[in-house]
Coordinates of C-alpha atoms in Angstrom, one line a residue:
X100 CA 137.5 71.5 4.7
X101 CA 134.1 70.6 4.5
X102 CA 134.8 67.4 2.3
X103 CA 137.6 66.5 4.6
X104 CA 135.1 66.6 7.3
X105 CA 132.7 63.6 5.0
X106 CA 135.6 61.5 4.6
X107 CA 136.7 61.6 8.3
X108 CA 133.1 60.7 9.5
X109 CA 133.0 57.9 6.8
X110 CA 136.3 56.7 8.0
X111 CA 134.9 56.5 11.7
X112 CA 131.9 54.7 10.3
X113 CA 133.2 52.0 8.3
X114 CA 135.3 51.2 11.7
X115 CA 131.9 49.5 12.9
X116 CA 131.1 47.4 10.3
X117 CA 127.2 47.2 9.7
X118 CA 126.5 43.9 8.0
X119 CA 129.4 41.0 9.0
X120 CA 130.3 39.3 5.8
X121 CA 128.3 36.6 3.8
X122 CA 129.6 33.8 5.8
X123 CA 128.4 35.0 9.6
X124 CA 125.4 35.6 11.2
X125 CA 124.1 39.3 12.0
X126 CA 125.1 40.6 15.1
X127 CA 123.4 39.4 18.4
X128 CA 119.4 40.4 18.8
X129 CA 119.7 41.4 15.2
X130 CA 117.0 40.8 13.2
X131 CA 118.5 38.0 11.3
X132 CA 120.5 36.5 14.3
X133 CA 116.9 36.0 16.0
X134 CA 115.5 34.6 12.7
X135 CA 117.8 32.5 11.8
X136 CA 118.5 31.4 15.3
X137 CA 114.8 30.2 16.2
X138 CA 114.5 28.6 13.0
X139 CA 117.2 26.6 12.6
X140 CA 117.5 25.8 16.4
X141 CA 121.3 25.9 16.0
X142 CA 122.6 28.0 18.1
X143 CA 122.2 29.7 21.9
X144 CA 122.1 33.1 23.4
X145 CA 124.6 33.3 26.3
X146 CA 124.3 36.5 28.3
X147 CA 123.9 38.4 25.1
X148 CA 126.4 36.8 23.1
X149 CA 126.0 34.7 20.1
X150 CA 127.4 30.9 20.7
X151 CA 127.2 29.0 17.6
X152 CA 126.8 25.1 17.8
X153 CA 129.4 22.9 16.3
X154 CA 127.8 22.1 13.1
X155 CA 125.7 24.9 12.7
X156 CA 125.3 26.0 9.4
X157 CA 124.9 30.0 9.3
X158 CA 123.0 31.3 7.1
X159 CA 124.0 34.5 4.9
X160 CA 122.2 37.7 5.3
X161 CA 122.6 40.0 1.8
X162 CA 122.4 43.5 1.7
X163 CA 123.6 45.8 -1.2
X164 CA 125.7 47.7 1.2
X165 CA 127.7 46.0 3.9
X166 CA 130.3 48.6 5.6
X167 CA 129.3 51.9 3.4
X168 CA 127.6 55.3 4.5
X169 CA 126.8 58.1 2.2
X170 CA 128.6 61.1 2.1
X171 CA 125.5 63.1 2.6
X172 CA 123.4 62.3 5.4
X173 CA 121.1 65.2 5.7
X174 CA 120.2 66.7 2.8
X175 CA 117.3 69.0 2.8
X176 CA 114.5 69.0 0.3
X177 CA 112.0 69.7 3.0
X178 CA 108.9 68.2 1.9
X179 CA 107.5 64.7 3.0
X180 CA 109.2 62.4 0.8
X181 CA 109.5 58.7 -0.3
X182 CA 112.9 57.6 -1.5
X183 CA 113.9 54.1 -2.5
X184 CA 116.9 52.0 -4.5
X185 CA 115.3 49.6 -7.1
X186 CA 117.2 45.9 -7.1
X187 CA 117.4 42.2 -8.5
X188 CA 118.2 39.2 -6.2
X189 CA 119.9 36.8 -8.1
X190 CA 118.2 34.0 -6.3
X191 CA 114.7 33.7 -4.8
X192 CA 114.7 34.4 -1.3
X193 CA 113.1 36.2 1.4
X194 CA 113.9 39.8 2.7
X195 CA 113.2 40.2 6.5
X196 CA 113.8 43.4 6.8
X197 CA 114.1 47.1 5.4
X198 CA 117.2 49.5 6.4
X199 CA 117.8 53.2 5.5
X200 CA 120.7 55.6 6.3
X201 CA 119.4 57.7 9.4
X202 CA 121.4 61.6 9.1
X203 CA 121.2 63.5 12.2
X204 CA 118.0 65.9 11.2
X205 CA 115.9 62.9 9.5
X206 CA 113.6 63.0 12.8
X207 CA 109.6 62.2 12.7
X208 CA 107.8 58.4 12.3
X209 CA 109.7 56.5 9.8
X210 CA 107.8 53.6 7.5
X211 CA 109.5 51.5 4.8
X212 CA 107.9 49.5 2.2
X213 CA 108.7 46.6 -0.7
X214 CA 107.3 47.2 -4.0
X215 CA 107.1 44.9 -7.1
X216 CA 107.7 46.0 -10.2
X217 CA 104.5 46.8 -11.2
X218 CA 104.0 48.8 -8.4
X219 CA 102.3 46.0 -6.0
X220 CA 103.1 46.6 -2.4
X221 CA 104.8 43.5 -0.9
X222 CA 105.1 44.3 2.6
X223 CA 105.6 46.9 4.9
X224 CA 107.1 48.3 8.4
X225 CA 107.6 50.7 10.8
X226 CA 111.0 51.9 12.5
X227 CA 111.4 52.1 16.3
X228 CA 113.5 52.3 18.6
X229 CA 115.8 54.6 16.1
X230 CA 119.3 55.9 16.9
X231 CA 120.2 59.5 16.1
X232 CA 121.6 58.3 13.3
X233 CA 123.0 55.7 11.2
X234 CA 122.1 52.4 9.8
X235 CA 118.0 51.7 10.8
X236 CA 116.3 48.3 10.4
X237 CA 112.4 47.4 10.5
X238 CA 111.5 43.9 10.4
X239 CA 108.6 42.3 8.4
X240 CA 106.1 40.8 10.7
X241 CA 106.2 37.9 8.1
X242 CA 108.8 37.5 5.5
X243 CA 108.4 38.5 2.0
X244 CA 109.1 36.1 -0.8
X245 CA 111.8 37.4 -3.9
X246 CA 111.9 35.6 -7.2
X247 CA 115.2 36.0 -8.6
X248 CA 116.1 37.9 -11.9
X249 CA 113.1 40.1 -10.7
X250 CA 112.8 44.0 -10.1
X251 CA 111.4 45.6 -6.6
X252 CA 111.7 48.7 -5.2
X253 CA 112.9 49.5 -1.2
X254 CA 111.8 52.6 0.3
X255 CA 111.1 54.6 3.3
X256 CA 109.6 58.0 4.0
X257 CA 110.8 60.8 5.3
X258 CA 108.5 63.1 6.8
X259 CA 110.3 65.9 7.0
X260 CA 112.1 65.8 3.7
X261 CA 115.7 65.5 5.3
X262 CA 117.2 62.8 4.1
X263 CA 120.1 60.9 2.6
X264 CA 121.6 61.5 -0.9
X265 CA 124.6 61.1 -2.6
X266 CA 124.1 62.8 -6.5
X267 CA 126.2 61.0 -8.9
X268 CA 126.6 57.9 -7.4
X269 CA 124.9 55.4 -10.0
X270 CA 126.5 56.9 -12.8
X271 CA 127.9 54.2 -14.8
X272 CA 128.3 51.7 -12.1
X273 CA 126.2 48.3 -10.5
X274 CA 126.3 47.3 -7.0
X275 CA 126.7 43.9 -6.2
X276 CA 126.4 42.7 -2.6
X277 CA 129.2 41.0 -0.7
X278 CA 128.1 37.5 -2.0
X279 CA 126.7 38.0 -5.2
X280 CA 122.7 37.4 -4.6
X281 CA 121.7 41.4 -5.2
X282 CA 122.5 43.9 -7.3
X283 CA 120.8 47.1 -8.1
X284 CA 119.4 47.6 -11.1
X285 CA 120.7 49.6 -14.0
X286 CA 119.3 53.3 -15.3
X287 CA 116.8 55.1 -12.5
X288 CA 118.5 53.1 -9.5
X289 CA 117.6 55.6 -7.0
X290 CA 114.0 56.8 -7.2
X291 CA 111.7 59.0 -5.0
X292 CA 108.0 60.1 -5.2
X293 CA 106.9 63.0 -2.9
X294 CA 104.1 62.1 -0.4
X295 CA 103.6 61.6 3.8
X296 CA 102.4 58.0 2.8
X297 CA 103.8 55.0 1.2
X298 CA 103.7 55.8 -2.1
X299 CA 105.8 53.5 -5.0
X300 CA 108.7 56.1 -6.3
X301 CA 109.4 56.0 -9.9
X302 CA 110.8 59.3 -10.6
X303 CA 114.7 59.3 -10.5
X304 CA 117.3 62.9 -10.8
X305 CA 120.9 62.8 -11.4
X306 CA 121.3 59.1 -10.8
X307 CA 121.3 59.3 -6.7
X308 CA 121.6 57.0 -4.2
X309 CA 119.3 57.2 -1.5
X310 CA 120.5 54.7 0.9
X311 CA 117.7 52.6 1.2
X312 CA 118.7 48.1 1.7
X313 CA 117.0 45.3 2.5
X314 CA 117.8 41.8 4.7
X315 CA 118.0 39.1 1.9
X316 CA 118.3 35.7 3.0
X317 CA 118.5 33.4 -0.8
X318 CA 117.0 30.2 -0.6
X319 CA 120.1 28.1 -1.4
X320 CA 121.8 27.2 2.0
X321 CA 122.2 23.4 2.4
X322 CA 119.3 21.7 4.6
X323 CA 121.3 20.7 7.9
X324 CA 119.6 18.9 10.9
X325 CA 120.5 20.6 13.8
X326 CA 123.1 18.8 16.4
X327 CA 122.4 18.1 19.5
X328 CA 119.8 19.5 21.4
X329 CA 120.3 23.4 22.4
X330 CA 118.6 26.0 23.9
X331 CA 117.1 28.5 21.7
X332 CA 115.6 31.8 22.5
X333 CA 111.0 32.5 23.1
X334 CA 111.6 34.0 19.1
X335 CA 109.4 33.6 16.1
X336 CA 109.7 30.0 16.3
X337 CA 107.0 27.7 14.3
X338 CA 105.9 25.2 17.6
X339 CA 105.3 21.6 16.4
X340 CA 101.3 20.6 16.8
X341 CA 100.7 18.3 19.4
X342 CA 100.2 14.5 18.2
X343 CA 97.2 11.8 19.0
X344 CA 98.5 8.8 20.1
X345 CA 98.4 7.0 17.2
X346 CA 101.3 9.9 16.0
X347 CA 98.8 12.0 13.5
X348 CA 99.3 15.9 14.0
X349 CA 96.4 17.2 15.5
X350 CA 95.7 21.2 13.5
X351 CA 92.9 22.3 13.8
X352 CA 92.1 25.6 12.3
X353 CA 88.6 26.4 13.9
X354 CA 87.4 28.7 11.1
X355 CA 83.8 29.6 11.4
X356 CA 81.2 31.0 9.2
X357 CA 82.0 29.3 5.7
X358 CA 79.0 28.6 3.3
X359 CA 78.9 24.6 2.9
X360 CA 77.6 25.2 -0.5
X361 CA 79.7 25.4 -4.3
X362 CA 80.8 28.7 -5.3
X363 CA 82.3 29.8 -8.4
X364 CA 84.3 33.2 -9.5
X365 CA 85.1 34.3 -6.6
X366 CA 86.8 37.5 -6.1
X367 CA 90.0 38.1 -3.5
X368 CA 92.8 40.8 -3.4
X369 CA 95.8 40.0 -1.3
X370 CA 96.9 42.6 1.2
X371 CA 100.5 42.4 0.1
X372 CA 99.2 42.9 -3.6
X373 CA 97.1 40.4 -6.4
X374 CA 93.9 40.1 -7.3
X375 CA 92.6 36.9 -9.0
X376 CA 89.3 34.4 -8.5
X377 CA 88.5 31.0 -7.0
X378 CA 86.1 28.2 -7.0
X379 CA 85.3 26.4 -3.5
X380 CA 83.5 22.9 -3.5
X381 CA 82.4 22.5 -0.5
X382 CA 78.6 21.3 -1.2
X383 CA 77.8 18.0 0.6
X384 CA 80.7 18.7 3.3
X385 CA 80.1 17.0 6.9
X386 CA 81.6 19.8 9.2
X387 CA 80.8 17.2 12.2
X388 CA 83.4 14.9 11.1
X389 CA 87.1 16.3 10.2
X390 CA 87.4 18.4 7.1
X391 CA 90.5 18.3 4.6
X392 CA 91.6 20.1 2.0
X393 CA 92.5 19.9 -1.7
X394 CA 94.0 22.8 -3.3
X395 CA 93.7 22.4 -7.3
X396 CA 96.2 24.4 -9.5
X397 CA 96.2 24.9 -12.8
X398 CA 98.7 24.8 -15.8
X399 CA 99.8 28.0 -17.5
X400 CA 96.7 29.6 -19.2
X401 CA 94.1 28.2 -16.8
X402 CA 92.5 26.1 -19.4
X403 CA 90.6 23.9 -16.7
X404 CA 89.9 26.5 -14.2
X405 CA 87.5 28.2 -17.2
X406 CA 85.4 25.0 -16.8
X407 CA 84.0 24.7 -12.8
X408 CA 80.9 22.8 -14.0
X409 CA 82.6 20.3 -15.8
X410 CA 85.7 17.8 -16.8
X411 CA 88.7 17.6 -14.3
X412 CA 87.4 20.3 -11.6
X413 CA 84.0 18.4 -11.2
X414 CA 85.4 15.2 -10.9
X415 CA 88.1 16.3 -8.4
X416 CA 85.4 17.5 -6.1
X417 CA 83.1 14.5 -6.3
X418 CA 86.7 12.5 -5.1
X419 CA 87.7 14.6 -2.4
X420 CA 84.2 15.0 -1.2
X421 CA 84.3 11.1 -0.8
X422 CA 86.7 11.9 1.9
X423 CA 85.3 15.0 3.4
X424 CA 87.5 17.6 1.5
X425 CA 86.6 21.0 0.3
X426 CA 88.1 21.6 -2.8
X427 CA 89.5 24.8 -3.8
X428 CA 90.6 25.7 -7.3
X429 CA 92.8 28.7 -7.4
X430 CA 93.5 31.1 -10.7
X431 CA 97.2 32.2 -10.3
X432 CA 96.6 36.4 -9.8
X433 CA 99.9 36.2 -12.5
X434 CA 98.7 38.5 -15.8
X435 CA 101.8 39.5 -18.0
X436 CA 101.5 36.7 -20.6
X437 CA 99.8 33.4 -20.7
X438 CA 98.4 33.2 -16.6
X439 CA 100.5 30.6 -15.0
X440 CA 101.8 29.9 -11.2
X441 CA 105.1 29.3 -11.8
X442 CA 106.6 33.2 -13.5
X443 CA 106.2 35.1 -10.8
X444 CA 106.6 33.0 -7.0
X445 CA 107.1 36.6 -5.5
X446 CA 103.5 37.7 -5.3
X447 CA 102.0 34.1 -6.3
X448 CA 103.0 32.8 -2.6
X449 CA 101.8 35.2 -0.6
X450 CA 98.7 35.9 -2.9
X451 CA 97.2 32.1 -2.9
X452 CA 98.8 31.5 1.6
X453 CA 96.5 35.1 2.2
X454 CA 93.6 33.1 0.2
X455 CA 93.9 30.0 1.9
X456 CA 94.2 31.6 5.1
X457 CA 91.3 34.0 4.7
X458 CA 88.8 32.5 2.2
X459 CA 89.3 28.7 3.5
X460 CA 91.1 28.2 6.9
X461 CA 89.6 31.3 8.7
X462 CA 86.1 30.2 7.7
X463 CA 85.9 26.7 7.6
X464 CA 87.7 24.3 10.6
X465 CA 89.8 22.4 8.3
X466 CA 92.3 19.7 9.9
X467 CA 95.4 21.4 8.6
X468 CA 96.6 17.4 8.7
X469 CA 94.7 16.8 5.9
X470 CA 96.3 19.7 3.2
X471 CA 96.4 18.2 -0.2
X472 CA 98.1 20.0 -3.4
X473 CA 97.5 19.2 -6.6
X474 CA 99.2 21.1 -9.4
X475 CA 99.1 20.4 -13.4
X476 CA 102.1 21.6 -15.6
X477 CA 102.9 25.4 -14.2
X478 CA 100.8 24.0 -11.0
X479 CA 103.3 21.3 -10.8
X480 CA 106.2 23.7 -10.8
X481 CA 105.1 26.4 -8.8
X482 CA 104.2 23.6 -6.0
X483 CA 107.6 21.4 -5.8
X484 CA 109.4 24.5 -6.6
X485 CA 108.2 26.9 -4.3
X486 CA 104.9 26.4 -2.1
X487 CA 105.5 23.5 -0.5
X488 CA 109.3 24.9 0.1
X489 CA 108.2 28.5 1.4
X490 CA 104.9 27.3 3.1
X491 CA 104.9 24.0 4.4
X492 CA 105.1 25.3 8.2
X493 CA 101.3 26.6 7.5
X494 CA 99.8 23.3 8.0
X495 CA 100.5 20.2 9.3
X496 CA 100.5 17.4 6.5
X497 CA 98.8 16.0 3.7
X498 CA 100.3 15.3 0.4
X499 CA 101.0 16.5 -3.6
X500 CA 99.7 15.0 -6.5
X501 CA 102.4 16.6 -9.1
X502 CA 101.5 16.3 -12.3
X503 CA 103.0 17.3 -15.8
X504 CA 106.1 18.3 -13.8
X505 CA 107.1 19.2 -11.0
X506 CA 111.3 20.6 -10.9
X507 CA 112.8 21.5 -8.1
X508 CA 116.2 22.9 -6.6
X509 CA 118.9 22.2 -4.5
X510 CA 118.2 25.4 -2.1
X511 CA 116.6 24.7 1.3
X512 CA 113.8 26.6 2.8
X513 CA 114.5 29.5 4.9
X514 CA 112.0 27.7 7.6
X515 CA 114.0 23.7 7.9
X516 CA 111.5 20.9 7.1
X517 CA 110.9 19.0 10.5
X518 CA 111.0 15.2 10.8
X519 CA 107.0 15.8 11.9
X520 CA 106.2 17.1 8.7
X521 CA 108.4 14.8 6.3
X522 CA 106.6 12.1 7.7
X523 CA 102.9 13.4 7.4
X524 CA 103.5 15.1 4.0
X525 CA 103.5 12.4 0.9
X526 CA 104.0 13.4 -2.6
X527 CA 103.2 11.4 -5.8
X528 CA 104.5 12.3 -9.1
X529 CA 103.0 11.9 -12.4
X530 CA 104.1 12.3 -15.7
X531 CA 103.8 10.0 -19.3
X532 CA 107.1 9.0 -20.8
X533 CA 106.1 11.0 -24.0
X534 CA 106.2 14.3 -22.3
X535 CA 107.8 17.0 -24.0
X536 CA 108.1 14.9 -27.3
X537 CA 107.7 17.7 -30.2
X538 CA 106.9 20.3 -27.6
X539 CA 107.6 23.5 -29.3
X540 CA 109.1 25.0 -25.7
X541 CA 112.1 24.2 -24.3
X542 CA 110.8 22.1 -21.3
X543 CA 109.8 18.5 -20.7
X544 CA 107.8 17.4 -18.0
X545 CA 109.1 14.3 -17.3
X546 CA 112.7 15.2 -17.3
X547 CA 111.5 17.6 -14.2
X548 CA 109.2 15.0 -12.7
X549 CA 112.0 13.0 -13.1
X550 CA 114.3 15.2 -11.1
X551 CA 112.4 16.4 -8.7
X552 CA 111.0 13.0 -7.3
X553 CA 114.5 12.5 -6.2
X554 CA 115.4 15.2 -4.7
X555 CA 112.6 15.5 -2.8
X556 CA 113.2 11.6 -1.5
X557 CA 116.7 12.7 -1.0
X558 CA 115.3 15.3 1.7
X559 CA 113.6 12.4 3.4
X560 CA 110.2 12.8 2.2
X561 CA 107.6 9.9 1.1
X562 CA 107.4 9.9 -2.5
X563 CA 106.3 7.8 -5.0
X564 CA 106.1 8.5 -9.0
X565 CA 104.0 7.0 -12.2
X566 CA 105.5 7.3 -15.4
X567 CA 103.1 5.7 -17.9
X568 CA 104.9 4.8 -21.5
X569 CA 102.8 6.3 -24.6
X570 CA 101.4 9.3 -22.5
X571 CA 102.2 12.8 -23.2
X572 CA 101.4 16.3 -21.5
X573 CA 97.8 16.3 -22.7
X574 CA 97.0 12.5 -21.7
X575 CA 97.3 12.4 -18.4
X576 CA 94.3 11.2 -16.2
X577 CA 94.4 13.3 -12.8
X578 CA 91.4 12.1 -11.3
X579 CA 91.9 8.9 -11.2
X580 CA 95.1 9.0 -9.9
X581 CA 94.2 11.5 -7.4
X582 CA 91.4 8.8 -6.2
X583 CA 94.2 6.1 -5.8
X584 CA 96.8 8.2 -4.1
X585 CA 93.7 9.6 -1.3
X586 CA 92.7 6.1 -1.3
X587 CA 95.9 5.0 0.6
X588 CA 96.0 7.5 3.1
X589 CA 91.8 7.9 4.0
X590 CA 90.2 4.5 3.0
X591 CA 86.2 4.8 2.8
X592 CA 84.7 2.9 5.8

């Protein structure tokens, strides 16, 4: 009697579904319905219904589970508890938000958390405005950025210790979501960890499922321009900068109470998890006139980054000081392995935007127009690959020197490129011809340079390339070329 009472109250569940399928948009005021709404300024709210423009691309919005409920909704342990599902998105991405199965007696304050594997805490949230029961969401005040074929861990404590739990339910089986781009992981799939507080669960019983999900939008929808003009709702929009009248973004950042002085190992832990050093050149600055940027990355093992007082990292700062820019060389917070940028974009991102933000545009007024990146091998990568992709709606323009690389892929970003940016944003790629000959890895830089140059033009972007004959991945001559390219765009007076 009692079981047919589970299946009836599934039943009645499933006749609402939870998460439309991979090809709509979330339901209106959704989470993602907002999100996706402001940024791709595609479609209008109506009286509290969704009206999609004519060629609106919608994005879709992944969980693990789209129509499903558990079987058991309130099971008691009766102590404060953290319980969590550990997963892999097949593609990087970015979830917006955490979900958990709600029973009837789960009452009290409600926070979720994102964990890497390592235990690094990615983001977190706290649920309001809770029904009695059922499907919760909390959304991230900021997105967090997934790498694919990578492990993290959703969870959300109970306080109470009531909870939901279905025993058994991993046993011998995967889940995939609806279109492919998350599936849990095999062996301790549901974990828990007792503990009022967020607290990373690792212990796992009797191969549970705890009901926890996440929002996953994968960064592989196709870049469309929106149509026509349409009226979008006051949401988490990015607003466009306002322009001189000669058409340069005007950004200010108006940070105050930076050192105009040369520092070296530096020390910064990201809230969202990392912990790595820097160098800032900012000796000889003029903060009277306006201040740019260069952000230096290095290739994998951080050769040149062990060097601050010499070779390529002394003469990039003598250039970009000729044009008023601090220079700020970043070592990637990445530690399983050799230490490169490009391995692990899920904490890299938000690790060197939280450094930027805190150690350079909160403490120095920087004009965000003048944002330089310039990346070397696994720099390269990690900057046409990902950065420039995930972050570009932090400043306003600027350019890339991308050298000893630079691939790229067909996905879009979840926040559309606007027309403002492609046209203040310049990239320059540079790689000898000889790259990759006899290289004992299955990579070649030029091949990649190669590639990516075009598809970035293909966006719409300004971008020029120098592929030097008889060069190889050790000959290349950054400085100067990084002199020439800021030479076109600030010419000494």
């Amino acid at each position: 009697m009692l079981l047919c009472a589970r299946l009836s109250l599934r039943e009645n569940l499933l006749a609402t579904p939870r998460r439309p399928g991979p090809a709509l948009l979330h339901a209106p005021g959704s989470v993602m319905n907002k999100l996706l709404t402001g940024l791709l300024a595609a479609s209008a709210m109506v009286a509290g219904t969704l009206t999609m423009a004519p060629s609106a691309y919608a994005a879709p919005v992944s969980g693990l589970w789209t129509n499903e409920a558990p079987l058991t909704q309130n099971y008691v342990d009766g102590r404060a508890i953290n319980v969590g599902v550990r997963f892999k998105p097949k593609k990087p991405g970015v979830v917006t938000a955490i979900e958990f199965y709600k029973g009837t007696r789960d009452t009290g304050i409600h926070t979720g958390a994102l964990w890497s594997s390592t235990g690094t805490k990615l983001g977190a949230v706290t649920f309001t405005n809770e029904t009695a029961s059922g499907w919760q969401s909390a959304t991230f005040a900021t997105p967090v950025v997934l790498a694919a074929d990578q492990t993290y861990t959703v969870s959300y404590t109970s306080p109470r210790g009531i909870f939901s739990r279905d025993g058994g339910y991993f046993s011998g089986r995967t889940i995939n979501s609806a279109d492919g781009a998350l599936s849990t992981v095999a062996g301790n799939t549901g974990v828990y960890r007792y503990g009022s507080q967020d607290a990373f669960p690792t212990a796992s019983r009797g191969d549970a499922n705890y009901w926890v999900d996440v929002a996953f939008q994968a960064d592989d929808v196709p870049e469309v321009l929106p149509p026509a003009p349409v009226v979008v709702p006051p949401a988490p929009v990015v607003v466009p900068p306002p322009a001189t009248p000669g058409g340069l973004l005007v950004c200010p950042t108006n940070g105050t109470g930076g050192a105009f002085t040369d520092r070296f190992n530096q020390s910064f832990t990201a809230p969202a998890g990392g912990t790595s050093q820097f160098h800032i050149y900012a000796a000889g600055i003029d903060p009277t006139k306006p201040v740019g940027l260069l952000v230096q990355l290095h290739g994998d093992g951080a050769y040149e980054f062990g060097r601050p007082s010499a070779g390529k990292l002394l003469s990039m700062a003598a250039i970009a000081k000729e044009r008023n820019m601090i220079l700020v060389s970043v070592k990637s917070p990445d530690r399983a392995g050799s230490v490169t940028w490009w391995e692990d974009a899920g904490v890299n991102v938000p690790f060197l935007q939280a450094l930027l933000d805190t150690e350079v545009y909160g403490k120095y007024n920087v004009e965000k127009n003048k944002v330089w990146l310039s990346g070397y091998s696994g720099g390269a990568e990690f900057i046409s690959l990902y950065y420039v992709k995930r972050q570009h709606h932090t400043f306003c323009g600027g350019g890339a020197l991308i050298s000893g690389g630079g691939s790229v892929t067909q996905a879009s970003p979840a926040v559309p490129f606007t027309s403002g940016f492609k046209g203040n944003f310049r990239m320059h790629f540079y790689t000898g011809q000889d790259d990759g000959v006899g290289s004992p890895i299955n990579w070649n830089g030029y091949t990649a340079a190669q590639s990516g140059a075009t598809q970035w033009r293909d966006r719409g972007f300004s971008v020029t390339t120098d592929f030097p004959a008889g060069i190889d991945h050790y000959e290349l001559d950054e400085p100067r070329v990084l002199r020439e390219q800021l030479a076109k765009v600030y010419p000494l007076r």
